[in-house]
Short mmCIF file of C-alpha atoms in Angstrom, two decimals:
data_model
loop_
_atom_site.label_atom_id
_atom_site.label_comp_id
_atom_site.label_asym_id
_atom_site.label_seq_id
_atom_site.Cartn_x
_atom_site.Cartn_y
_atom_site.Cartn_z
CA MET A 1 136.32 133.81 -196.28
CA ASN A 2 132.92 135.27 -195.43
CA VAL A 3 131.60 137.93 -197.83
CA THR A 4 128.50 139.87 -196.82
CA ILE A 5 126.43 142.88 -197.88
CA ALA A 6 126.32 145.54 -195.14
CA THR A 7 124.85 148.96 -194.45
CA ALA A 8 126.68 152.06 -195.67
CA THR A 9 128.10 152.96 -192.28
CA LEU A 10 131.79 153.73 -191.93
CA PRO A 11 133.54 150.87 -190.12
CA LYS A 12 135.58 151.46 -186.96
CA THR A 13 137.95 148.51 -187.32
CA GLY A 14 139.90 146.64 -189.98
CA ALA A 15 140.68 148.04 -193.42
CA LEU A 16 138.47 150.27 -195.55
CA ILE A 17 138.60 150.10 -199.34
CA LEU A 18 137.37 153.05 -201.36
CA PRO A 19 136.89 152.54 -205.11
CA ALA A 20 137.62 155.61 -207.22
CA VAL A 21 136.83 156.59 -210.79
CA GLU A 22 139.18 158.52 -213.00
CA GLY A 23 138.61 162.15 -213.90
CA THR A 24 135.76 162.88 -211.47
CA SER A 25 135.31 163.94 -207.88
CA LEU A 26 135.48 161.44 -205.06
CA LEU A 27 132.61 159.01 -204.63
CA PRO A 28 130.33 159.74 -201.64
CA THR A 29 131.99 157.46 -199.08
CA ALA A 30 135.45 158.73 -200.02
CA GLU A 31 134.17 162.32 -199.65
CA ALA A 32 132.91 161.49 -196.16
CA VAL A 33 136.25 159.91 -195.25
CA ASP A 34 138.18 162.90 -196.59
CA LYS A 35 136.01 165.21 -194.48
CA ALA A 36 136.64 163.09 -191.38
CA MET A 37 140.38 163.26 -192.14
CA SER A 38 140.23 167.04 -192.56
CA GLY A 39 141.29 166.77 -196.19
CA GLY A 40 143.93 164.14 -195.48
CA LEU A 41 142.69 161.73 -198.13
CA LYS A 42 142.97 164.26 -200.95
CA ARG A 43 146.43 165.24 -199.74
CA ALA A 44 147.51 161.60 -199.81
CA MET A 45 146.09 161.20 -203.31
CA LYS A 46 147.99 164.24 -204.53
CA ALA A 47 151.25 163.10 -202.93
CA ALA A 48 150.97 159.65 -204.54
CA ASP A 49 149.67 161.00 -207.87
CA PHE A 50 146.64 158.75 -207.47
CA LYS A 51 144.06 159.56 -210.16
CA GLY A 52 141.74 156.54 -210.05
CA LYS A 53 143.17 154.81 -213.12
CA ALA A 54 142.27 151.15 -213.44
CA GLY A 55 144.70 149.12 -211.37
CA GLN A 56 146.02 152.01 -209.29
CA VAL A 57 146.12 151.43 -205.52
CA LEU A 58 146.75 153.97 -202.75
CA ASP A 59 147.62 152.65 -199.27
CA VAL A 60 147.21 154.91 -196.23
CA VAL A 61 148.42 153.31 -192.98
CA ALA A 62 146.78 154.38 -189.69
CA PRO A 63 144.75 157.25 -191.18
CA GLU A 64 143.84 160.00 -188.74
CA GLY A 65 140.19 160.86 -188.15
CA VAL A 66 138.74 157.43 -188.97
CA GLY A 67 138.74 154.30 -186.84
CA VAL A 68 140.14 151.85 -189.37
CA SER A 69 143.74 150.68 -189.22
CA ARG A 70 144.32 150.90 -192.98
CA LEU A 71 142.74 152.82 -195.78
CA TYR A 72 143.00 151.87 -199.45
CA MET A 73 141.83 153.52 -202.63
CA VAL A 74 141.58 151.36 -205.74
CA GLY A 75 141.13 152.77 -209.23
CA LEU A 76 138.34 151.67 -211.55
CA GLY A 77 139.20 153.83 -214.55
CA ALA A 78 136.77 156.14 -216.34
CA ALA A 79 133.19 155.92 -215.06
CA ARG A 80 131.70 155.12 -218.49
CA SER A 81 134.03 152.14 -218.86
CA VAL A 82 133.29 150.56 -215.47
CA LYS A 83 131.90 147.05 -216.03
CA GLN A 84 131.36 144.05 -213.78
CA ALA A 85 134.76 142.58 -214.71
CA GLY A 86 136.53 145.78 -213.65
CA LEU A 87 134.74 145.84 -210.31
CA GLU A 88 135.59 142.21 -209.68
CA THR A 89 139.21 142.71 -210.65
CA ALA A 90 139.50 145.68 -208.29
CA ALA A 91 138.05 143.72 -205.37
CA GLY A 92 140.16 140.68 -206.21
CA THR A 93 143.31 142.79 -206.36
CA MET A 94 142.56 144.13 -202.91
CA VAL A 95 142.01 140.67 -201.39
CA ALA A 96 145.54 139.69 -202.39
CA ARG A 97 146.87 143.01 -201.09
CA LEU A 98 145.07 142.66 -197.77
CA ASN A 99 146.35 139.13 -197.22
CA ALA A 100 149.89 140.32 -197.96
CA ALA A 101 149.41 143.06 -195.36
CA ARG A 102 148.09 140.45 -192.86
CA VAL A 103 144.72 142.21 -192.55
CA LYS A 104 141.92 140.15 -190.97
CA GLN A 105 138.78 142.00 -191.98
CA ALA A 106 137.85 144.67 -194.48
CA SER A 107 134.99 146.77 -195.76
CA ILE A 108 134.47 147.88 -199.35
CA ALA A 109 132.43 150.98 -200.12
CA ALA A 110 130.01 150.32 -202.98
CA ASP A 111 128.78 153.76 -204.02
CA PRO A 112 126.65 154.49 -207.08
CA ILE A 113 128.76 155.49 -210.10
CA ALA A 114 127.24 158.04 -212.44
CA ASP A 115 127.64 157.17 -216.14
CA ALA A 116 128.36 153.51 -215.37
CA ASP A 117 125.89 151.08 -216.91
CA LEU A 118 125.37 149.25 -213.60
CA SER A 119 122.85 149.67 -210.80
CA ASP A 120 124.11 150.40 -207.30
CA ALA A 121 122.98 146.90 -206.27
CA ASP A 122 124.94 145.30 -209.10
CA ILE A 123 128.02 147.32 -208.21
CA ALA A 124 127.89 145.94 -204.68
CA ALA A 125 127.22 142.37 -205.85
CA HIS A 126 130.13 142.33 -208.29
CA LEU A 127 132.54 143.83 -205.78
CA ALA A 128 131.48 140.99 -203.48
CA MET A 129 131.91 138.48 -206.31
CA GLY A 130 135.43 139.67 -207.02
CA ALA A 131 136.38 139.28 -203.38
CA GLN A 132 134.83 135.81 -203.20
CA LEU A 133 136.53 134.53 -206.35
CA ALA A 134 139.88 135.91 -205.20
CA ALA A 135 139.58 134.10 -201.87
CA TYR A 136 139.68 130.65 -203.48
CA ARG A 137 142.39 128.31 -202.21
CA PHE A 138 143.34 124.74 -203.06
CA ASP A 139 145.70 123.87 -200.24
CA GLY A 140 144.22 120.78 -198.63
CA TYR A 141 147.18 118.59 -199.52
CA PHE A 142 149.77 120.68 -197.64
CA THR A 143 150.63 119.08 -194.32
CA LYS A 144 152.61 122.10 -193.13
CA GLN A 145 152.25 125.76 -194.01
CA LYS A 146 154.12 128.71 -192.58
CA PRO A 147 151.92 131.43 -191.08
CA ASP A 148 152.76 133.84 -193.90
CA GLN A 149 151.52 131.27 -196.44
CA LYS A 150 148.03 131.22 -194.95
CA PRO A 151 145.51 133.92 -195.81
CA THR A 152 144.59 136.17 -192.89
CA LEU A 153 141.52 137.84 -194.39
CA THR A 154 138.43 136.14 -192.99
CA LYS A 155 135.68 138.71 -193.50
CA VAL A 156 134.79 141.22 -196.22
CA SER A 157 131.75 143.48 -195.92
CA VAL A 158 130.48 145.36 -198.96
CA MET A 159 128.75 148.54 -197.82
CA THR A 160 125.82 149.93 -199.80
CA LYS A 161 122.71 152.03 -199.31
CA ALA A 162 120.88 149.60 -201.63
CA GLN A 163 121.31 146.81 -199.10
CA ALA A 164 118.09 144.89 -199.77
CA ARG A 165 118.50 144.84 -203.56
CA ALA A 166 122.22 144.17 -203.28
CA LYS A 167 121.60 141.14 -201.05
CA LYS A 168 119.32 139.64 -203.69
CA ALA A 169 121.89 140.29 -206.41
CA TRP A 170 124.63 138.82 -204.22
CA GLU A 171 122.59 135.66 -203.61
CA ILE A 172 122.68 135.01 -207.34
CA GLN A 173 126.38 135.80 -207.67
CA SER A 174 127.19 133.70 -204.62
CA ALA A 175 125.44 130.71 -206.20
CA ILE A 176 127.51 131.16 -209.35
CA ALA A 177 130.65 131.38 -207.22
CA GLN A 178 129.78 127.97 -205.74
CA GLY A 179 129.82 126.54 -209.25
CA VAL A 180 133.15 128.20 -210.08
CA TYR A 181 134.69 126.89 -206.86
CA LEU A 182 133.52 123.36 -207.63
CA ALA A 183 134.88 123.50 -211.18
CA ARG A 184 138.24 124.76 -209.89
CA ASP A 185 138.40 122.03 -207.25
CA LEU A 186 137.73 119.34 -209.84
CA VAL A 187 140.46 120.58 -212.20
CA ASN A 188 142.98 120.96 -209.37
CA GLU A 189 142.44 117.50 -207.87
CA PRO A 190 145.23 114.96 -208.47
CA PRO A 191 144.39 112.09 -210.84
CA ASN A 192 144.85 109.39 -208.21
CA ILE A 193 142.02 111.06 -206.27
CA LEU A 194 139.81 112.18 -209.16
CA TYR A 195 139.17 109.43 -211.69
CA PRO A 196 135.94 108.49 -213.53
CA GLU A 197 134.23 106.70 -210.65
CA SER A 198 135.20 109.22 -207.98
CA PHE A 199 134.21 112.10 -210.28
CA ALA A 200 130.83 110.45 -210.76
CA LYS A 201 130.49 110.08 -206.99
CA LYS A 202 131.06 113.82 -206.54
CA CYS A 203 128.32 114.45 -209.07
CA LYS A 204 125.94 112.14 -207.22
CA ALA A 205 126.47 114.27 -204.10
CA LEU A 206 124.91 117.23 -205.95
CA THR A 207 121.46 115.66 -205.53
CA SER A 208 121.40 117.57 -202.23
CA HIS A 209 121.06 120.75 -204.33
CA GLY A 210 118.06 119.42 -206.26
CA LEU A 211 119.84 117.96 -209.25
CA LYS A 212 118.81 114.57 -210.59
CA VAL A 213 121.93 112.50 -211.29
CA GLU A 214 122.33 109.20 -213.15
CA VAL A 215 125.56 107.28 -213.69
CA LEU A 216 125.99 104.79 -216.55
CA GLY A 217 128.78 102.21 -216.27
CA GLU A 218 130.59 100.35 -219.02
CA LYS A 219 128.03 97.57 -219.38
CA GLN A 220 125.24 100.08 -219.91
CA MET A 221 127.33 101.99 -222.43
CA GLU A 222 128.17 98.78 -224.26
CA LYS A 223 124.44 98.08 -224.66
CA LEU A 224 124.01 101.58 -226.08
CA GLY A 225 126.79 100.96 -228.59
CA MET A 226 129.23 103.58 -227.30
CA GLY A 227 132.29 102.03 -228.91
CA SER A 228 133.92 105.40 -229.48
CA LEU A 229 133.92 106.47 -225.82
CA LEU A 230 134.69 103.02 -224.45
CA GLY A 231 137.67 102.57 -226.77
CA VAL A 232 139.44 105.48 -225.09
CA GLY A 233 139.18 103.99 -221.61
CA GLN A 234 139.95 100.37 -222.44
CA GLY A 235 143.61 100.72 -221.48
CA SER A 236 142.82 101.87 -217.93
CA VAL A 237 142.00 99.87 -214.82
CA ARG A 238 139.52 102.65 -214.02
CA GLU A 239 136.01 102.03 -215.34
CA SER A 240 134.66 104.66 -217.70
CA GLN A 241 131.46 106.45 -216.70
CA LEU A 242 128.75 108.55 -218.30
CA VAL A 243 127.14 111.01 -215.89
CA VAL A 244 123.78 112.64 -216.60
CA MET A 245 122.71 115.61 -214.44
CA ARG A 246 119.32 117.25 -214.80
CA TRP A 247 117.95 120.50 -213.40
CA GLU A 248 114.21 120.90 -213.90
CA GLY A 249 113.45 124.51 -213.06
CA GLY A 250 111.50 125.38 -216.19
CA ALA A 251 108.10 124.51 -217.58
CA GLN A 252 107.10 120.88 -217.48
CA ASN A 253 108.00 119.06 -220.72
CA ALA A 254 109.86 122.10 -222.06
CA LYS A 255 112.94 121.09 -224.05
CA PRO A 256 116.15 121.51 -222.05
CA VAL A 257 119.38 123.29 -222.84
CA ALA A 258 122.17 120.73 -222.88
CA PHE A 259 125.83 120.96 -221.90
CA VAL A 260 128.28 118.16 -222.68
CA GLY A 261 131.71 117.93 -221.08
CA LYS A 262 134.89 116.09 -221.99
CA GLY A 263 136.08 114.36 -218.82
CA VAL A 264 139.44 112.70 -219.45
CA THR A 265 140.58 112.55 -215.84
CA PHE A 266 144.14 111.84 -216.95
CA ASP A 267 145.49 111.77 -220.47
CA THR A 268 148.79 110.02 -221.15
CA GLY A 269 148.01 110.09 -224.85
CA GLY A 270 147.57 106.32 -224.78
CA ILE A 271 149.73 104.33 -227.20
CA SER A 272 150.46 107.67 -228.95
CA LEU A 273 152.23 108.63 -225.74
CA LYS A 274 152.71 112.29 -224.86
CA PRO A 275 156.17 113.65 -223.99
CA GLY A 276 156.94 113.37 -220.28
CA ALA A 277 157.57 117.08 -219.75
CA GLY A 278 154.37 118.74 -218.60
CA MET A 279 152.33 115.54 -218.59
CA GLU A 280 151.30 116.25 -215.00
CA ASP A 281 149.05 118.99 -216.36
CA MET A 282 146.96 116.33 -218.07
CA LYS A 283 145.08 115.86 -214.81
CA GLY A 284 143.19 118.93 -216.04
CA ASP A 285 142.01 117.30 -219.25
CA MET A 286 138.58 117.03 -217.68
CA GLY A 287 138.17 120.84 -217.59
CA GLY A 288 135.12 120.67 -219.84
CA ALA A 289 133.38 118.20 -217.56
CA ALA A 290 134.34 120.36 -214.58
CA ALA A 291 132.77 123.42 -216.21
CA VAL A 292 129.55 121.55 -216.96
CA THR A 293 129.37 120.24 -213.39
CA GLY A 294 129.97 123.71 -211.95
CA THR A 295 127.34 125.18 -214.27
CA MET A 296 124.74 122.65 -213.21
CA LEU A 297 125.45 123.43 -209.55
CA ALA A 298 125.20 127.17 -210.22
CA LEU A 299 121.84 126.79 -211.98
CA ALA A 300 120.48 124.65 -209.15
CA ALA A 301 121.87 126.88 -206.40
CA ARG A 302 120.24 129.99 -207.84
CA LYS A 303 117.03 128.12 -208.75
CA ALA A 304 117.27 128.97 -212.45
CA LYS A 305 113.95 128.92 -214.29
CA VAL A 306 115.12 126.56 -217.01
CA ASN A 307 115.35 122.88 -217.79
CA ALA A 308 118.99 121.94 -218.22
CA VAL A 309 120.93 118.75 -218.82
CA GLY A 310 124.63 118.18 -218.20
CA VAL A 311 126.29 115.08 -219.66
CA LEU A 312 129.86 114.07 -218.80
CA GLY A 313 131.95 111.49 -220.61
CA LEU A 314 134.45 110.35 -217.98
CA VAL A 315 137.44 108.21 -218.98
CA GLU A 316 141.13 107.73 -218.26
CA ASN A 317 143.44 107.37 -221.28
CA MET A 318 146.21 104.90 -220.40
CA PRO A 319 148.64 102.79 -222.51
CA ASP A 320 148.44 99.24 -221.15
CA ALA A 321 148.43 96.01 -223.19
CA GLY A 322 144.69 96.31 -223.78
CA ALA A 323 144.80 99.92 -224.91
CA GLN A 324 143.37 101.20 -228.15
CA ARG A 325 145.88 101.25 -231.03
CA PRO A 326 146.46 103.50 -234.03
CA GLY A 327 144.77 101.68 -236.88
CA ASP A 328 141.84 100.40 -234.82
CA ILE A 329 138.34 101.07 -236.14
CA VAL A 330 135.53 101.66 -233.64
CA THR A 331 131.79 102.01 -234.09
CA SER A 332 130.15 104.97 -232.37
CA MET A 333 126.66 105.04 -230.84
CA SER A 334 125.50 106.85 -233.98
CA GLY A 335 126.53 103.83 -236.07
CA GLN A 336 129.30 105.81 -237.79
CA THR A 337 132.71 104.16 -237.88
CA ILE A 338 135.95 105.88 -236.90
CA GLU A 339 139.52 104.97 -237.81
CA ILE A 340 141.89 105.72 -234.93
CA GLN A 341 145.03 107.31 -236.31
CA ASN A 342 146.21 108.91 -233.09
CA THR A 343 145.12 107.72 -229.65
CA ASP A 344 145.97 111.16 -228.23
CA ALA A 345 143.05 112.63 -230.19
CA GLU A 346 140.80 110.97 -227.65
CA GLY A 347 138.57 113.76 -226.38
CA ARG A 348 136.59 113.93 -229.61
CA LEU A 349 136.00 110.18 -229.38
CA VAL A 350 134.51 110.62 -225.91
CA LEU A 351 132.37 113.56 -227.02
CA ALA A 352 131.13 111.76 -230.14
CA ASP A 353 129.10 109.29 -228.10
CA ALA A 354 128.21 111.78 -225.37
CA LEU A 355 126.82 114.25 -227.93
CA TRP A 356 124.85 111.59 -229.79
CA TYR A 357 123.40 110.23 -226.54
CA THR A 358 122.41 113.74 -225.42
CA GLN A 359 120.58 114.71 -228.60
CA ASP A 360 119.00 111.28 -228.97
CA ARG A 361 117.62 111.07 -225.45
CA PHE A 362 116.80 114.67 -224.55
CA LYS A 363 116.03 116.41 -227.87
CA PRO A 364 117.52 119.66 -226.50
CA ARG A 365 116.87 123.22 -227.68
CA ILE A 366 120.60 123.78 -228.00
CA MET A 367 123.66 121.67 -227.28
CA ILE A 368 127.05 123.05 -226.23
CA ASP A 369 130.12 120.95 -225.58
CA LEU A 370 133.18 122.11 -223.66
CA ALA A 371 136.54 120.40 -223.95
CA THR A 372 140.24 120.92 -223.43
CA LEU A 373 140.45 119.51 -226.91
CA THR A 374 143.46 120.78 -228.84
CA GLY A 375 146.84 122.35 -228.20
CA ALA A 376 146.31 124.15 -231.49
CA ILE A 377 143.72 126.45 -229.91
CA LEU A 378 146.28 127.56 -227.33
CA VAL A 379 148.67 128.44 -230.15
CA ALA A 380 145.93 130.41 -231.91
CA LEU A 381 144.28 132.24 -229.01
CA GLY A 382 146.56 131.86 -225.99
CA GLU A 383 144.87 132.03 -222.60
CA GLU A 384 142.67 135.01 -223.49
CA HIS A 385 139.74 133.44 -225.36
CA ALA A 386 138.19 130.02 -225.81
CA GLY A 387 137.72 128.85 -229.37
CA LEU A 388 134.11 128.85 -230.54
CA PHE A 389 132.93 126.61 -233.36
CA SER A 390 129.30 126.33 -234.37
CA ASP A 391 126.84 125.51 -237.11
CA ASN A 392 124.41 128.11 -235.76
CA ASP A 393 124.92 131.87 -236.09
CA LYS A 394 122.30 132.81 -233.50
CA LEU A 395 123.79 130.57 -230.82
CA SER A 396 127.27 131.85 -231.67
CA GLU A 397 126.13 135.44 -231.22
CA GLN A 398 124.48 134.59 -227.91
CA LEU A 399 127.67 132.95 -226.67
CA ALA A 400 129.79 135.90 -227.78
CA GLU A 401 127.54 138.36 -225.93
CA ALA A 402 127.47 136.18 -222.82
CA GLY A 403 131.26 136.01 -222.99
CA LYS A 404 131.62 139.78 -223.07
CA ALA A 405 129.17 140.19 -220.19
CA SER A 406 130.73 137.51 -218.00
CA GLY A 407 134.37 138.19 -218.79
CA GLU A 408 134.81 134.67 -220.19
CA THR A 409 135.31 135.58 -223.82
CA VAL A 410 135.13 133.41 -226.94
CA TRP A 411 136.40 133.83 -230.48
CA ARG A 412 134.61 132.15 -233.36
CA LEU A 413 136.66 130.25 -235.91
CA PRO A 414 135.47 128.99 -239.31
CA MET A 415 134.10 125.62 -240.28
CA GLY A 416 133.16 124.19 -243.69
CA ASP A 417 133.28 121.40 -246.23
CA ALA A 418 136.93 121.98 -247.12
CA TYR A 419 137.91 121.30 -243.52
CA ASP A 420 135.51 118.38 -243.24
CA LYS A 421 137.25 116.61 -246.10
CA LEU A 422 140.45 116.53 -244.05
CA ILE A 423 139.02 113.85 -241.75
CA LYS A 424 138.09 111.52 -244.59
CA SER A 425 139.39 107.97 -244.00
CA LYS A 426 140.38 105.27 -246.49
CA PHE A 427 138.97 102.54 -244.26
CA ALA A 428 136.05 103.98 -242.24
CA ASP A 429 133.46 106.75 -242.26
CA MET A 430 136.04 109.15 -240.81
CA ARG A 431 139.39 109.31 -239.06
CA ASN A 432 140.00 110.96 -235.73
CA ILE A 433 142.66 113.44 -236.88
CA GLY A 434 142.88 115.69 -239.91
CA GLY A 435 146.59 116.33 -240.11
CA ARG A 436 148.81 119.18 -238.95
CA ASN A 437 146.87 122.08 -240.41
CA ALA A 438 143.74 123.57 -238.81
CA GLY A 439 143.81 121.03 -235.97
CA SER A 440 141.21 122.78 -233.83
CA ILE A 441 138.87 123.19 -236.80
CA THR A 442 139.06 119.58 -237.96
CA ALA A 443 138.36 118.47 -234.39
CA ALA A 444 135.21 120.60 -234.45
CA GLN A 445 134.25 119.17 -237.85
CA PHE A 446 134.54 115.70 -236.33
CA LEU A 447 132.21 116.62 -233.46
CA ASN A 448 129.67 118.20 -235.79
CA ARG A 449 129.05 114.77 -237.33
CA PHE A 450 127.45 113.66 -234.05
CA THR A 451 125.05 116.56 -233.40
CA ASN A 452 122.27 115.36 -235.76
CA GLY A 453 121.07 118.84 -236.68
CA VAL A 454 120.58 120.19 -233.14
CA PRO A 455 121.75 123.83 -232.82
CA TRP A 456 125.26 123.22 -231.50
CA ALA A 457 128.42 124.96 -230.40
CA HIS A 458 131.80 123.59 -229.42
CA LEU A 459 134.05 125.47 -227.00
CA ASP A 460 137.71 124.49 -227.08
CA ILE A 461 138.93 125.57 -223.64
CA ALA A 462 142.45 124.13 -223.74
CA GLY A 463 143.82 127.66 -223.26
CA THR A 464 141.41 128.79 -220.54
CA ALA A 465 140.64 125.83 -218.25
CA TRP A 466 143.94 126.30 -216.44
CA GLN A 467 146.48 129.10 -216.43
CA SER A 468 150.20 129.69 -216.26
CA GLY A 469 149.95 132.46 -213.64
CA ALA A 470 147.49 133.80 -211.08
CA LYS A 471 144.99 136.57 -211.89
CA PRO A 472 143.17 138.84 -209.40
CA THR A 473 139.93 136.82 -209.40
CA SER A 474 141.50 133.51 -210.41
CA PRO A 475 144.37 132.73 -208.04
CA SER A 476 144.73 129.00 -208.70
CA TRP A 477 145.91 126.84 -211.59
CA GLY A 478 142.39 125.61 -212.31
CA THR A 479 140.26 128.57 -213.38
CA GLY A 480 136.72 127.18 -213.38
CA TRP A 481 136.33 128.77 -216.81
CA GLY A 482 132.96 128.28 -218.48
CA VAL A 483 130.65 128.34 -215.48
CA ARG A 484 130.01 132.08 -215.65
CA LEU A 485 129.73 132.06 -219.44
CA LEU A 486 127.12 129.30 -219.55
CA ASN A 487 125.20 130.72 -216.62
CA ARG A 488 125.01 134.10 -218.35
CA LEU A 489 123.97 132.48 -221.62
CA VAL A 490 121.10 130.73 -219.85
CA ALA A 491 120.05 133.81 -217.85
CA ASP A 492 119.99 136.09 -220.89
CA ASN A 493 118.40 133.75 -223.44
CA PHE A 494 116.70 130.66 -222.03
CA GLU A 495 114.94 131.50 -218.75
#
């Protein structure tokens, strides 16, 4: 679907969408439409008891006095509470509605909103963003689709008087949308198509956007001493990979920000085999790596003025005769030894070496890892927030603020010595599980042993990387969660 910024001229074809705020008079474009309809819009609002509440939609078919075939009003709620997420949700809601109505093209009026803490250009850009995110589809594997299963909407124009400024703002949002789309595609791909080597190949293709990409194979990782990561993949016929992506948009020799992603392209649990029911979802166990990849694309596409590094640990966790066993002891790149008590606690083993490699080679300003790490975080926070764990209050606060601004929210959970003691091993420096209690926290304690003092945060995205049902701006199973959060963090604090 093509989303563009257009002049504030009433369209003569297609559908027209008029945002409305609660408790105030009509916005300027809606006032002009009502005048052209000789008061017909206000009469329709009264008849439908439409007041502009968030989520309310008014549908006027074949309105008289204007050239469009359909007229919609969509509520934003009270003006003072209008934020970018609300604008995007409204636009996303309308994309689904327009496709259901078999509409082919639409225009959205982006009028200034008094009392809203957003410029008129930002209002237009976020309405466009909502439409773009809602238009995502992952349907390439269907060989036959009925006409009513295919989206009809091909063009959305966002009308604004601040066209020049809105176009610049939309260029940035459009670049971020590219990253979200890529992250969603990666999570949605089937595991016979997306495995460590093919994932790495997709990353290599991003050099066309200005990223520098390196791929380390198993022999190179063996020389580096990455026994923790390699142990996870030893039961698979697929070779494990370590991908390093660099964006150099900041000052020369300036320390980078670093993002590290868990990339288990399929997780059977290994010898500690998962139950069969729902195992197909484990194709998404590389959601952290997907988010890092999408973030790196977004930063490159919008030419971010920052040096950034993305490191992906890519493995497949399979239970063949050569697979890692409970009771094995592996030596990580850091030199620390790890007793394997459960082969399904594999993501932290991958991240242990990826984190150590990242801090050792790049000496980053901050280091953030993202991983679909524990089912326990889904029990604690559901699909609403990602779990945040950190040894740095400032970085935690920056992530929390970026989460509120981007709509990808986080919730900080505690860490400490009492939890760290739970991963003490009788036979090695540590064990890879801490028992039933505080499972997400003990996983974070494990990771913290491989950060070497670099300001660090861990985001457990097991509840947010994919979803049980569609949302207005996230219509697919894979959400692409994390791209917008990390982009906002960089834009607000590190450029």
